[in-house]
Coordinates of C-alpha atoms and ligand atoms in Angstrom, one line a residue:
X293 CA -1.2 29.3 8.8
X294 CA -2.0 27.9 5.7
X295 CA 0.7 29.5 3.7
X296 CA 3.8 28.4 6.0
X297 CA 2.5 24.6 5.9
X298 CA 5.4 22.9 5.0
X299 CA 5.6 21.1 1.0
X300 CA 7.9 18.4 -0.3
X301 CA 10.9 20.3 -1.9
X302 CA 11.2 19.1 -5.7
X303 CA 8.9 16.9 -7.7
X304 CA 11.3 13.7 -7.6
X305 CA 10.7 13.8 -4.1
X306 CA 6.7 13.9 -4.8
X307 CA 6.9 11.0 -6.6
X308 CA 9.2 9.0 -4.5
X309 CA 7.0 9.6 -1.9
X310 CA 3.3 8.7 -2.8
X311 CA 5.3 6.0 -4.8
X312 CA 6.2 5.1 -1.3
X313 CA 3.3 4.9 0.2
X314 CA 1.7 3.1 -2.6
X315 CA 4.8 0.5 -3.3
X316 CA 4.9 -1.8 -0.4
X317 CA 3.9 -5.3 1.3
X318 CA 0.8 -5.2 -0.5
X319 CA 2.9 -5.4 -3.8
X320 CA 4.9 -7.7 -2.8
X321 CA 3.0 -10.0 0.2
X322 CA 0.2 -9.8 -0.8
X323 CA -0.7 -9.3 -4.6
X324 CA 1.2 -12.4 -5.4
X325 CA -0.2 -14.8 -2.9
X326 CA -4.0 -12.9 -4.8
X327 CA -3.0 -13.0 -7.9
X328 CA -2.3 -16.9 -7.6
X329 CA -5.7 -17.2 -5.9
X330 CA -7.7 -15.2 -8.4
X331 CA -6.8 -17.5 -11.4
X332 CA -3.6 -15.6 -12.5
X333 CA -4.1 -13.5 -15.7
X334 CA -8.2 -13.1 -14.8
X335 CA -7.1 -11.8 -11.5
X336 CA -4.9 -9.4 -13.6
X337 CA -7.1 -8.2 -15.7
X338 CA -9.8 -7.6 -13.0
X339 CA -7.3 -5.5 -11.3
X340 CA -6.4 -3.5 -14.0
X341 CA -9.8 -2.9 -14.8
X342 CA -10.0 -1.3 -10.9
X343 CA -7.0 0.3 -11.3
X344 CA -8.0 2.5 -14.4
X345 CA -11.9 3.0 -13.3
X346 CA -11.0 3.7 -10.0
X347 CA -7.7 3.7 -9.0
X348 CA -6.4 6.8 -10.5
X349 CA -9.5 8.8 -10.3
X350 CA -9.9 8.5 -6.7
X351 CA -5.9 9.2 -6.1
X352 CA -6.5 12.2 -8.7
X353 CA -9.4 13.4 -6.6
X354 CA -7.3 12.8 -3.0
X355 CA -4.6 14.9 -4.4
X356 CA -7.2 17.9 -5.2
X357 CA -8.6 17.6 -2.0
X358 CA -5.0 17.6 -0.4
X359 CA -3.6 20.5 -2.0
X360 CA -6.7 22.7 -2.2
X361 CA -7.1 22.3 1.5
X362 CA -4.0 22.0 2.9
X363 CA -4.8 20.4 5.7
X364 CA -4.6 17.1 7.5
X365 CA -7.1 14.1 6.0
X366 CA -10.1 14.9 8.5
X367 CA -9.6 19.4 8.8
X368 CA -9.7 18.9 4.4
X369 CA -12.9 17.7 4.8
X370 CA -14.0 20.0 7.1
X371 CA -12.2 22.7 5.0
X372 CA -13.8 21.9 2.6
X373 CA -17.5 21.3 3.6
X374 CA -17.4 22.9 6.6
X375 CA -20.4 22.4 8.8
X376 CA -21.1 19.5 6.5
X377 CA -21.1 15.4 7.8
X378 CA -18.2 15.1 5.3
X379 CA -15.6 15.5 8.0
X380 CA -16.7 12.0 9.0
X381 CA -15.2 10.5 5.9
X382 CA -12.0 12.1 6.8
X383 CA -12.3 11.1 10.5
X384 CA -13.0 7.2 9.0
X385 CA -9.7 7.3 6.6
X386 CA -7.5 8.4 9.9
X387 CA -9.1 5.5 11.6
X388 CA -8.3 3.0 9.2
X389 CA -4.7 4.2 9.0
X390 CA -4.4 3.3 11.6
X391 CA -5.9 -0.1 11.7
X392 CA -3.8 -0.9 8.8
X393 CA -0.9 0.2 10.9
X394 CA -1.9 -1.9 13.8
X395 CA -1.6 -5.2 11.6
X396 CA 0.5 -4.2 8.4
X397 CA 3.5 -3.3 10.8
X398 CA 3.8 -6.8 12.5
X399 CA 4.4 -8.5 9.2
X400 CA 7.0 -5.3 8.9
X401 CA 8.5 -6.7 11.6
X402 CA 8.6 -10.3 10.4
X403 CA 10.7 -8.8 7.6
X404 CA 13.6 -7.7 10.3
X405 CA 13.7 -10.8 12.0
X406 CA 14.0 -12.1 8.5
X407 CA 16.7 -10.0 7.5
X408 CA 18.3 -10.5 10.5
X409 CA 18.4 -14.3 9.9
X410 CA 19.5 -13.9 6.3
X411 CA 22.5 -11.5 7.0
X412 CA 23.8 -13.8 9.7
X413 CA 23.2 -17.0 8.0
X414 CA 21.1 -18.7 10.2
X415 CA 18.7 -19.2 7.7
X416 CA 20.6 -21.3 5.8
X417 CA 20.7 -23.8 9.0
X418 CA 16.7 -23.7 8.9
X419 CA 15.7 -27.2 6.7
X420 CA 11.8 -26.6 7.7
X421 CA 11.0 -23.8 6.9
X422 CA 7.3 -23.9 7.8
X423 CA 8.0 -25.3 11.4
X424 CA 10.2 -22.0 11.3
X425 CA 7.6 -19.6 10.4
X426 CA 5.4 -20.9 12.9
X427 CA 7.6 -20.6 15.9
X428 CA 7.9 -17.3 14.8
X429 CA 3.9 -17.0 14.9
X430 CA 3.7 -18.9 18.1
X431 CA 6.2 -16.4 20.0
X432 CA 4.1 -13.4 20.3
X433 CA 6.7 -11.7 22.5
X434 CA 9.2 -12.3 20.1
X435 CA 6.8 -10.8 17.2
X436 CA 6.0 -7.8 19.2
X437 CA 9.5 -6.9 19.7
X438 CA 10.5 -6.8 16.3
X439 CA 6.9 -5.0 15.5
X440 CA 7.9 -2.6 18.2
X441 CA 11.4 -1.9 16.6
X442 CA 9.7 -1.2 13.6
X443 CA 7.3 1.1 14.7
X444 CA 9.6 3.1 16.4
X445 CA 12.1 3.2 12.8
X446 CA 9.2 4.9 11.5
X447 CA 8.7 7.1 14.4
X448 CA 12.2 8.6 13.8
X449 CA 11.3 9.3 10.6
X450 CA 7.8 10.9 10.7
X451 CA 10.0 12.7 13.7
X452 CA 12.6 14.3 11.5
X453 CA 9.2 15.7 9.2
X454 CA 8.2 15.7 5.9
X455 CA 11.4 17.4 3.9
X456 CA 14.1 15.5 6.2
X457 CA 12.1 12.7 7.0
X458 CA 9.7 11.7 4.4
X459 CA 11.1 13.1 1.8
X460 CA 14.7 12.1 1.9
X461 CA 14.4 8.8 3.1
X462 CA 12.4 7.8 0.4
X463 CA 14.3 9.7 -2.3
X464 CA 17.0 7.0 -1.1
X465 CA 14.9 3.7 -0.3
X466 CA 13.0 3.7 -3.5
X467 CA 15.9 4.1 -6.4
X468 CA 17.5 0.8 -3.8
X469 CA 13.6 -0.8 -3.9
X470 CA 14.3 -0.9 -8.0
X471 CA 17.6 -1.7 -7.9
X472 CA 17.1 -4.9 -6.3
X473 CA 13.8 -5.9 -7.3
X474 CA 15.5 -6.1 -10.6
X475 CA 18.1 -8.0 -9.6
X476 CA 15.9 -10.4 -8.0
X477 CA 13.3 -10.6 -10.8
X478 CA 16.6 -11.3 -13.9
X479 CA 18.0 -13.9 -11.1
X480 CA 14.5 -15.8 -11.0
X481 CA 13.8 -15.3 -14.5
X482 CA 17.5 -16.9 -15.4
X483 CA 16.6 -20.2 -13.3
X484 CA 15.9 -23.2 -15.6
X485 CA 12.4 -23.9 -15.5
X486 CA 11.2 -20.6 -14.5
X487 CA 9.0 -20.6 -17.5
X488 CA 6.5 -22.4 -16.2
X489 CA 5.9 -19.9 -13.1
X490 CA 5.4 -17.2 -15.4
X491 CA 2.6 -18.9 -17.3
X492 CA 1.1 -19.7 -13.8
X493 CA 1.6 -16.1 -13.7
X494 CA 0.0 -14.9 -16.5
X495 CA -2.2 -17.4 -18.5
X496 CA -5.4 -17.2 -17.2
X497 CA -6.3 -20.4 -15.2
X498 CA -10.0 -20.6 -15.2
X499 CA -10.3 -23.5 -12.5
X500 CA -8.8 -21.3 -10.2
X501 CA -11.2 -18.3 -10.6
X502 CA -13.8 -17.8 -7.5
X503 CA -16.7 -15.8 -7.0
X504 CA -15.2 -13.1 -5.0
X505 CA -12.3 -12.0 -7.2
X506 CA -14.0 -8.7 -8.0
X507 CA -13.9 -8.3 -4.6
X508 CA -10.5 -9.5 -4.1
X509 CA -9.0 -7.8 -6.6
X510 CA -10.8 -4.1 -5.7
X511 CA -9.7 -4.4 -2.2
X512 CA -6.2 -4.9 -3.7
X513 CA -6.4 -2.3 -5.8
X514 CA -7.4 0.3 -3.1
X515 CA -4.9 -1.2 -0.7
X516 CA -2.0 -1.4 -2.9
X517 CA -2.7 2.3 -4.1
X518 CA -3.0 3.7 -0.7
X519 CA -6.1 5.0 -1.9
X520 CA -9.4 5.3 0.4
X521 CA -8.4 6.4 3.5
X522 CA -6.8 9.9 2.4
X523 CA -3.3 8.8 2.9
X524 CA -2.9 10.8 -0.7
X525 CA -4.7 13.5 0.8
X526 CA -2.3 14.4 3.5
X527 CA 1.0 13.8 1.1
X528 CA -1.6 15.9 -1.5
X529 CA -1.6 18.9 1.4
X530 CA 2.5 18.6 0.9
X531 CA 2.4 19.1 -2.8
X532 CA 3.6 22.5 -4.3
X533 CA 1.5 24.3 -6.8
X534 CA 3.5 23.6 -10.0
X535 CA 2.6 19.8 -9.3
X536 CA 1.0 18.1 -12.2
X537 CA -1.9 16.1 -10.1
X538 CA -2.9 13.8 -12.9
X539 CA 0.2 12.9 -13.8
X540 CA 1.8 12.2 -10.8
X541 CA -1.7 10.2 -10.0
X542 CA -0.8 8.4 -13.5
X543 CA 2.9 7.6 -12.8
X544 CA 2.4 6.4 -8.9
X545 CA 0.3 4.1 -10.2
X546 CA 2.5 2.8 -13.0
X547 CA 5.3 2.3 -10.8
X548 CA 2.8 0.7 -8.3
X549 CA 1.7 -2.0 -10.9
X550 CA 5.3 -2.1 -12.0
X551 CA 6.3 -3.4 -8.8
X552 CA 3.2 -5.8 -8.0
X553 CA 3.8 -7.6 -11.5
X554 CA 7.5 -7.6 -11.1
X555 CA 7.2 -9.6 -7.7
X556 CA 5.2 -11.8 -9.1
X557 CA 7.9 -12.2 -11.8
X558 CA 10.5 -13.8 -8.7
X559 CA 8.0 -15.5 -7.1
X560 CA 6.5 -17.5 -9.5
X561 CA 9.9 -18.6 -11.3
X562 CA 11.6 -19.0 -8.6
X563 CA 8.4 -21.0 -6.9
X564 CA 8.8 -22.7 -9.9
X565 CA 12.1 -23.2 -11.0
X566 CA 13.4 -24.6 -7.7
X567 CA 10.5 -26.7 -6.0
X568 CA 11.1 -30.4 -5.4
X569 CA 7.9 -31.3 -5.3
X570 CA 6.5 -29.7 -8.7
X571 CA 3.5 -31.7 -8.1
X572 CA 2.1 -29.7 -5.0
X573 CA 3.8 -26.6 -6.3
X574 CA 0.6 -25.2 -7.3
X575 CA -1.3 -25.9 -4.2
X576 CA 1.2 -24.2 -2.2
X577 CA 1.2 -21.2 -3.9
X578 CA -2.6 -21.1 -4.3
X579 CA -3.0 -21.8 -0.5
X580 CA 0.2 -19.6 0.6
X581 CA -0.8 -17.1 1.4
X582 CA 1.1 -15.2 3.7
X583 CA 3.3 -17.9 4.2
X584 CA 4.8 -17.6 0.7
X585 CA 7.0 -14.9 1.3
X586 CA 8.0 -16.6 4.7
X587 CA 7.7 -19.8 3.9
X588 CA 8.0 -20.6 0.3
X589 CA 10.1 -18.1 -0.9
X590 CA 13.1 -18.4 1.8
X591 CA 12.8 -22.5 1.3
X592 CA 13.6 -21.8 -2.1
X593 CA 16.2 -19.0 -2.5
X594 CA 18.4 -21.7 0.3
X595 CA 18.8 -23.9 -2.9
X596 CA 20.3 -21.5 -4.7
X597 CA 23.9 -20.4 -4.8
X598 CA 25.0 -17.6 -2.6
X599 CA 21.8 -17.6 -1.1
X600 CA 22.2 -15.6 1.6
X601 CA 22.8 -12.5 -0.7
X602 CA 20.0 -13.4 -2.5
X603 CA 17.7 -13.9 1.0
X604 CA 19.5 -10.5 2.2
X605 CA 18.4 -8.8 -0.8
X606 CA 14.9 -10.0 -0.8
X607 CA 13.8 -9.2 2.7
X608 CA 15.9 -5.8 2.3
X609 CA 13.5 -5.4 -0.5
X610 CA 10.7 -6.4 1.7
X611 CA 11.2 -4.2 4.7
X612 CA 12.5 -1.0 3.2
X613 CA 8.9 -1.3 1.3
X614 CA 7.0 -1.7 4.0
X615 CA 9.2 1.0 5.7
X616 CA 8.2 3.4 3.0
X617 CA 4.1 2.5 3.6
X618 CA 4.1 2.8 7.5
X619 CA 6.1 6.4 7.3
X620 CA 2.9 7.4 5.0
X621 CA 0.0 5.6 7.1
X622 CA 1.7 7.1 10.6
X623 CA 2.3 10.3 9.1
X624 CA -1.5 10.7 8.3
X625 CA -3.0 10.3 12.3
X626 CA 0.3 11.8 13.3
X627 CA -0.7 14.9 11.5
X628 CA -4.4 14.8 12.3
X629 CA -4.0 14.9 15.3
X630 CA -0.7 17.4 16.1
X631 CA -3.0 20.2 13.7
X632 CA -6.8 19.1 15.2
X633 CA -5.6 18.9 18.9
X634 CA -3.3 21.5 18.2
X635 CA 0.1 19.4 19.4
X636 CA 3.6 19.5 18.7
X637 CA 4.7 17.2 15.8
X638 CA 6.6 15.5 18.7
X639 CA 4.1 14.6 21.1
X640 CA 1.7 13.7 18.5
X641 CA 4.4 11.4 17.4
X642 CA 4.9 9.8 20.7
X643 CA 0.8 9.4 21.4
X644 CA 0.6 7.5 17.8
X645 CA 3.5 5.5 18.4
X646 CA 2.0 4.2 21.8
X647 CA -1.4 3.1 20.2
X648 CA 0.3 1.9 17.3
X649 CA 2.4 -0.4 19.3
X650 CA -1.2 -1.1 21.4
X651 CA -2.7 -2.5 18.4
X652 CA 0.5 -4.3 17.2
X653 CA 0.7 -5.9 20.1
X654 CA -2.6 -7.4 20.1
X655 CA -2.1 -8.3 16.5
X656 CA 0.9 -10.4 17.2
X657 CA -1.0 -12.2 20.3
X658 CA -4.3 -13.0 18.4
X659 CA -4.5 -14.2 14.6
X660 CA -8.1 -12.8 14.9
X661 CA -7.4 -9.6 15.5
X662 CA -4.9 -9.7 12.9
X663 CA -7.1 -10.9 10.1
X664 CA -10.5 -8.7 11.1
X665 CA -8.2 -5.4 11.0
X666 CA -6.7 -6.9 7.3
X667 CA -9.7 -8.0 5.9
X668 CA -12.2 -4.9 7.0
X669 CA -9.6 -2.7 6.5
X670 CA -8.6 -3.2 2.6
X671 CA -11.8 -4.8 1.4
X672 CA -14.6 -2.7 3.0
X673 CA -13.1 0.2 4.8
X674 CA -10.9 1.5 1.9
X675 CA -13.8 1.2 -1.1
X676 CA -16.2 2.7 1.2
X677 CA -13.8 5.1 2.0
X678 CA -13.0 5.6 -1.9
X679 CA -17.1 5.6 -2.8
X680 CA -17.2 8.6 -0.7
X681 CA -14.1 10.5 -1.8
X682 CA -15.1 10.0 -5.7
X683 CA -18.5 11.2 -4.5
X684 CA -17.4 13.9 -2.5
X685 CA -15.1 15.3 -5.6
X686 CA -17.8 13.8 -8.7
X687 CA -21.1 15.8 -6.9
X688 CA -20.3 18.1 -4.0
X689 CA -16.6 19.5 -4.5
X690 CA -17.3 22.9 -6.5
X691 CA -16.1 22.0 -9.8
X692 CA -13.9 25.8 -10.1
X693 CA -11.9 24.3 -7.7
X694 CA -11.6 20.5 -9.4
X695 CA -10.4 22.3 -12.7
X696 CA -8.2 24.8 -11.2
X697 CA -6.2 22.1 -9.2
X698 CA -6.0 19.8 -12.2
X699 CA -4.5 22.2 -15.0
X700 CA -2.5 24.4 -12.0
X701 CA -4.9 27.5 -12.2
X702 CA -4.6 27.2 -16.0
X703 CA -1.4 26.6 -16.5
X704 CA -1.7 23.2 -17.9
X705 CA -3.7 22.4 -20.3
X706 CA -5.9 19.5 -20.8
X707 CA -8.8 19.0 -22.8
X708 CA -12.2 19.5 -21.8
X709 CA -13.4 16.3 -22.5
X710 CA -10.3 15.1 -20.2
X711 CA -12.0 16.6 -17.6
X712 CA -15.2 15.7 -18.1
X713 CA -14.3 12.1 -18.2
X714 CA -12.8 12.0 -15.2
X715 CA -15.9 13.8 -13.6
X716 CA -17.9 11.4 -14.9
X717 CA -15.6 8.6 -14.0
X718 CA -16.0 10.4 -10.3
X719 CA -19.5 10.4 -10.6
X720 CA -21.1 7.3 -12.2
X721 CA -18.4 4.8 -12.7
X722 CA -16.5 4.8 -9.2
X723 CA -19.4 5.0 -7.3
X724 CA -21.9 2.3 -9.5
X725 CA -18.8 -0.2 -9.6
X726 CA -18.0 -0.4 -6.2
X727 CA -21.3 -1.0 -4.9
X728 CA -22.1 -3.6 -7.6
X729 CA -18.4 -5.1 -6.6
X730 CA -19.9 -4.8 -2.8
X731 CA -23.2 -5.9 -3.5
X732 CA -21.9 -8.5 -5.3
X733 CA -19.6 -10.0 -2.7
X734 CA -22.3 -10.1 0.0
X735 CA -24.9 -11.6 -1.8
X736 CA -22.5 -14.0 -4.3
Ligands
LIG882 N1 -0.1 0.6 -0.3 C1 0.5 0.0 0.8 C2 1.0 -1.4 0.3 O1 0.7 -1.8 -0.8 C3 -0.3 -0.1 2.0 C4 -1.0 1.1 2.4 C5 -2.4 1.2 2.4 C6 -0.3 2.2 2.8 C7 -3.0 2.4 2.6 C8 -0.9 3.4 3.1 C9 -2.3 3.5 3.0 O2 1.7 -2.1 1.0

């Protein structure tokens, strides 16, 4: 069995699609709306500091558990440790993938009604633009349709499998992503006055700083890596043996940041640049929220010639990111479940789909619902999910197996105080920050 699983074909495609995963609303909805929060630059630097301590050593230590299992995120844990409670922490990533689907795929389908609007130039008609977005959030119907649209999009792909599905589409979508997240960011950066929204952006603004920005920025971290829940583990089970783990762990994350920094880059300027009322500017970004991608940003990119290219680009940008993040996040219970109840990849397909759209459904009916699967999700399920996996790899993972994923059975070579950093990274780092950060957040 294990030898005719299924692997991505070629290592672009490896990259393109943990890069996926990874690069998605969270870059773009939510890290700026954070980032503004956290006091700009100290939120930054916070996040970076998560990033390097824990980021990539828990993504390195899902791809080892992927690949030296191959096997779904729950059967590599039992795998793995077999008669061992371990399976559990597989079981609890599955589960909050899909939580995260069940809220992060109505906002997905915010993004098509707004690219719908955009390409037939009825947003340009909209003058209110926050009366707008809240009809949108007071028609729940209206909401789930759109989420249900989305959810079956990424059905067809998770359908079609990893090579032609996963793999492919993603190949495409992200080289597009780039394309026109560059556009974007040279079109804001061009605006006169878009200075001043980069300094918001990155001078640290101390006044703006609260308690619960380690917090904040952790639960980012883990949420915009895809990290915790052993999303990388299942894309890790597709990965062929010549992969280079560390640096594809290394480069996902680069392009990851890349992303999260470069929306910032249009939304700040262009919050900036073209705001009427510069005096509440700051407010509205700090207080945004959500609504600054559907709200703010929209209002803005209206005063700006040919706007409806530039809307049409952005929420193209928007949706084919989040398109990229649900194939990975469905893909990981579709797969649990086809190889633990023994199911075809179809019918697995179809029984995820339904409790997806279950959940999505609820979601777009109750803003609760919504924001107790967001918040538990990326700031307590995915670091308690990551505390474990660092654990798992740092203590119990048989360290044979840790060093003869990371050089390829030898073939690479890396020094050995490269791995024993990153074992000690696994072991006392990880583990110490994230309970201080959790400790921390409770009590401060
Ligand atoms: N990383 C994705 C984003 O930033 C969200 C995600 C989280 C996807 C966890 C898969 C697993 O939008």
């Amino acid at each position: 069995m294990a030898d005719k699983r299924v692997t991505f074909a070629s290592k672009i495609g490896v990259v393109a699609a943990a890069a996926g995963s990874a690069v998605g609303l969270g870059n773009i909805w939510r890290f700026p709306s954070q980032a503004a929060d956290g006091g700009g630059a100290i939120f930054i630097f916070v996040y970076i500091a998560c990033i390097l301590f824990f980021g990539i050593p828990v993504m390195m230590s899902e791809f080892i558990i992927g690949r030296s299992a191959k096997a779904n995120t729950a059967g590599a844990f039992h795998k793995l440790a077999p008669g061992t409670p371990w399976k559990w922490v597989g079981r609890l990533g599955v589960l909050t993938g899909f939580l995260i689907m069940g809220f992060y795929i109505v906002v997905a389908g915010w993004t098509l009604v707004y690219l719908g609007q955009s390409i037939s130039g009825h947003l340009l008609s909209v003058d209110n633009f926050s009366a707008h977005f809240n009809n949108l959030l007071a028609n729940p119907l209206k909401q789930s349709l759109w989420m249900i649209v989305f959810t079956l999009l990424t059905a067809y792909f998770i359908l079609s499998g990893v090579r032609k599905g996963i793999e492919k589409s993603t190949k495409i979508f992200m080289p597009v992503l780039f394309l026109f997240l560059i556009i974007l960011a040279i079109r804001a950066i061009l605006l006169p006055g878009a200075g001043a929204g980069l300094d918001f952006l990155f001078k640290p603004n101390f006044e703006n700083v609260k308690s619960t920005v380690f917090l904040d920025a952790m639960g980012q971290a883990f949420f915009s890596l895809s990290v915790g829940m052993g999303c990388l583990i299942t894309y890790g089970s597709y990965f062929n043996k010549n992969i280079n783990l560390a640096k594809t762990a290394v480069q996902v994350t680069f392009l990851d940041t890349l992303v999260a920094i470069i929306s910032g880059m249009i939304i700040f300027p262009a919050a900036f640049a073209l705001t009427s009322n510069p005096s509440t500017i700051v407010d509205e970004l700090v207080t945004g929220g959500p609504g600054l991608l559907f709200i703010t940003l929209p209002e803005l990119l209206n005063q700006m010639a040919g706007s409806m290219i530039w809307s049409t680009m952005f929420f193209s940008l928007l949706a084919l990111a989040a398109l990229t993040s649900t194939i990975s996040l469905m893909e990981v219970v579709t797969i649990y479940i086809s190889e633990e109840y023994r199911m075809s990849r179809k019918k697995s397909t179809l029984l995820v789909t339904s409790g997806v759209i279950i959940l999505g459904v609820i979601s777009s009916y109750s803003t609760g619902f919504f924001n107790i699967l967001d918040v538990s999700t990326a700031k307590y399920m995915l670091p308690a999910g990551g505390l474990f996996i660092s654990i798992f790899v740092g203590w119990y993972l048989n360290k044979q197996i840790v060093a003869a994923e990371l050089t390829n059975e030898g073939e690479l070579k890396f020094g050995i105080g490269f791995l024993k950093m990153y074992i000690f990274l696994l072991r006392y780092v990880a583990p110490i920050a994230i309970l201080s950060i959790f400790v921390y957040g409770i009590i401060g």
